JSON list of C-alpha atoms in Angstrom, two decimals:
[
{"chain": "V", "resi": 1, "resn": "MET", "atom": "CA", "xyz": [3.91, 15.22, -12.78]},
{"chain": "V", "resi": 2, "resn": "TRP", "atom": "CA", "xyz": [6.80, 13.50, -11.02]},
{"chain": "V", "resi": 3, "resn": "ASN", "atom": "CA", "xyz": [8.05, 14.82, -7.71]},
{"chain": "V", "resi": 4, "resn": "LYS", "atom": "CA", "xyz": [11.16, 13.65, -5.94]},
{"chain": "V", "resi": 5, "resn": "GLN", "atom": "CA", "xyz": [10.09, 11.58, -2.94]},
{"chain": "V", "resi": 6, "resn": "ILE", "atom": "CA", "xyz": [11.95, 12.71, 0.16]},
{"chain": "V", "resi": 7, "resn": "GLU", "atom": "CA", "xyz": [12.47, 10.63, 3.26]},
{"chain": "V", "resi": 8, "resn": "THR", "atom": "CA", "xyz": [12.33, 13.28, 5.97]},
{"chain": "V", "resi": 9, "resn": "ASP", "atom": "CA", "xyz": [13.71, 10.96, 8.66]},
{"chain": "V", "resi": 10, "resn": "SER", "atom": "CA", "xyz": [17.25, 11.42, 7.32]},
{"chain": "V", "resi": 11, "resn": "ALA", "atom": "CA", "xyz": [16.91, 15.03, 6.14]},
{"chain": "V", "resi": 12, "resn": "PRO", "atom": "CA", "xyz": [19.37, 17.61, 7.55]},
{"chain": "V", "resi": 13, "resn": "THR", "atom": "CA", "xyz": [18.12, 19.29, 10.72]},
{"chain": "V", "resi": 14, "resn": "ASP", "atom": "CA", "xyz": [20.48, 22.28, 10.56]},
{"chain": "V", "resi": 15, "resn": "GLY", "atom": "CA", "xyz": [18.73, 24.04, 7.64]},
{"chain": "V", "resi": 16, "resn": "SER", "atom": "CA", "xyz": [21.36, 23.02, 5.08]},
{"chain": "V", "resi": 17, "resn": "SER", "atom": "CA", "xyz": [20.29, 21.79, 1.65]},
{"chain": "V", "resi": 18, "resn": "TRP", "atom": "CA", "xyz": [19.94, 18.08, 1.09]},
{"chain": "V", "resi": 19, "resn": "ILE", "atom": "CA", "xyz": [22.05, 17.24, -1.93]},
{"chain": "V", "resi": 20, "resn": "ASP", "atom": "CA", "xyz": [22.81, 13.52, -1.61]},
{"chain": "V", "resi": 21, "resn": "ASN", "atom": "CA", "xyz": [19.70, 11.34, -1.57]},
{"chain": "V", "resi": 22, "resn": "ALA", "atom": "CA", "xyz": [19.94, 7.83, -3.03]},
{"chain": "V", "resi": 23, "resn": "ASN", "atom": "CA", "xyz": [16.17, 7.37, -3.05]},
{"chain": "V", "resi": 24, "resn": "THR", "atom": "CA", "xyz": [15.00, 6.19, -6.49]},
{"chain": "V", "resi": 25, "resn": "THR", "atom": "CA", "xyz": [11.24, 6.34, -5.93]},
{"chain": "V", "resi": 26, "resn": "LYS", "atom": "CA", "xyz": [8.99, 9.20, -6.92]},
{"chain": "V", "resi": 27, "resn": "LEU", "atom": "CA", "xyz": [5.42, 10.18, -6.16]},
{"chain": "V", "resi": 28, "resn": "VAL", "atom": "CA", "xyz": [2.78, 11.32, -8.61]},
{"chain": "V", "resi": 29, "resn": "ARG", "atom": "CA", "xyz": [0.90, 14.63, -8.34]},
{"chain": "V", "resi": 30, "resn": "GLY", "atom": "CA", "xyz": [-2.41, 15.41, -9.98]},
{"chain": "V", "resi": 31, "resn": "GLY", "atom": "CA", "xyz": [-4.77, 13.08, -11.78]},
{"chain": "V", "resi": 32, "resn": "SER", "atom": "CA", "xyz": [-5.56, 11.85, -15.25]},
{"chain": "V", "resi": 33, "resn": "TRP", "atom": "CA", "xyz": [-8.50, 12.60, -17.49]},
{"chain": "V", "resi": 34, "resn": "TYR", "atom": "CA", "xyz": [-10.44, 9.67, -16.04]},
{"chain": "V", "resi": 35, "resn": "GLU", "atom": "CA", "xyz": [-9.93, 10.58, -12.38]},
{"chain": "V", "resi": 36, "resn": "LEU", "atom": "CA", "xyz": [-12.58, 12.11, -10.17]},
{"chain": "V", "resi": 37, "resn": "PRO", "atom": "CA", "xyz": [-12.46, 15.95, -10.37]},
{"chain": "V", "resi": 38, "resn": "ARG", "atom": "CA", "xyz": [-11.14, 16.24, -6.80]},
{"chain": "V", "resi": 39, "resn": "ASN", "atom": "CA", "xyz": [-8.07, 14.16, -7.78]},
{"chain": "V", "resi": 40, "resn": "CYS", "atom": "CA", "xyz": [-7.15, 16.35, -10.78]},
{"chain": "V", "resi": 41, "resn": "ARG", "atom": "CA", "xyz": [-5.65, 19.05, -8.56]},
{"chain": "V", "resi": 42, "resn": "SER", "atom": "CA", "xyz": [-1.85, 19.35, -8.54]},
{"chain": "V", "resi": 43, "resn": "ALA", "atom": "CA", "xyz": [-2.08, 19.10, -4.74]},
{"chain": "V", "resi": 44, "resn": "SER", "atom": "CA", "xyz": [-3.44, 15.56, -5.06]},
{"chain": "V", "resi": 45, "resn": "ARG", "atom": "CA", "xyz": [-0.73, 12.98, -4.27]},
{"chain": "V", "resi": 46, "resn": "TYR", "atom": "CA", "xyz": [-0.40, 9.31, -5.14]},
{"chain": "V", "resi": 47, "resn": "GLY", "atom": "CA", "xyz": [1.93, 6.72, -3.62]},
{"chain": "V", "resi": 48, "resn": "GLU", "atom": "CA", "xyz": [5.56, 5.94, -4.37]},
{"chain": "V", "resi": 49, "resn": "PHE", "atom": "CA", "xyz": [6.52, 4.51, -7.75]},
{"chain": "V", "resi": 50, "resn": "PRO", "atom": "CA", "xyz": [9.87, 3.49, -9.25]},
{"chain": "V", "resi": 51, "resn": "GLY", "atom": "CA", "xyz": [11.47, 6.39, -11.13]},
{"chain": "V", "resi": 52, "resn": "ASN", "atom": "CA", "xyz": [10.88, 4.68, -14.49]},
{"chain": "V", "resi": 53, "resn": "TYR", "atom": "CA", "xyz": [7.19, 3.85, -13.90]},
{"chain": "V", "resi": 54, "resn": "THR", "atom": "CA", "xyz": [4.77, 4.73, -16.73]},
{"chain": "V", "resi": 55, "resn": "ASN", "atom": "CA", "xyz": [1.13, 4.16, -17.60]},
{"chain": "V", "resi": 56, "resn": "ASP", "atom": "CA", "xyz": [-1.56, 5.95, -19.61]},
{"chain": "V", "resi": 57, "resn": "GLY", "atom": "CA", "xyz": [-2.83, 7.80, -16.53]},
{"chain": "V", "resi": 58, "resn": "ILE", "atom": "CA", "xyz": [0.42, 9.67, -15.87]},
{"chain": "V", "resi": 59, "resn": "GLY", "atom": "CA", "xyz": [1.62, 12.40, -18.16]},
{"chain": "V", "resi": 60, "resn": "PHE", "atom": "CA", "xyz": [1.89, 15.99, -19.17]},
{"chain": "V", "resi": 61, "resn": "ARG", "atom": "CA", "xyz": [-1.33, 17.93, -19.80]},
{"chain": "V", "resi": 62, "resn": "VAL", "atom": "CA", "xyz": [-1.58, 21.07, -21.91]},
{"chain": "V", "resi": 63, "resn": "VAL", "atom": "CA", "xyz": [-4.69, 23.17, -21.47]},
{"chain": "V", "resi": 64, "resn": "CYS", "atom": "CA", "xyz": [-5.63, 26.25, -23.47]},
{"chain": "V", "resi": 65, "resn": "ASP", "atom": "CA", "xyz": [-8.73, 28.20, -24.38]},
{"chain": "V", "resi": 66, "resn": "ALA", "atom": "CA", "xyz": [-10.63, 27.02, -27.41]},
{"chain": "V", "resi": 67, "resn": "VAL", "atom": "CA", "xyz": [-10.54, 29.30, -30.45]},
{"chain": "V", "resi": 68, "resn": "ARG", "atom": "CA", "xyz": [-13.87, 30.96, -31.13]},
{"chain": "V", "resi": 69, "resn": "THR", "atom": "CA", "xyz": [-15.25, 30.73, -34.64]},
{"chain": "V", "resi": 70, "resn": "LYS", "atom": "CA", "xyz": [-18.04, 32.76, -36.20]}
]
């Protein structure tokens, strides 16, 4: 999952929303299927990457219960 990386040093200090941010890097949350279990949490963070970065360890995961058969 991509999250917008925010440089807090230049963030507004008056409580207003921060609309203009020219930062083009993102950070990755969560882990892939071949990560250690502790890194599969959505709270797990990985370093900054360019906004167009891809690899087979970053992606969208769909999880559902298996259908029971008799």
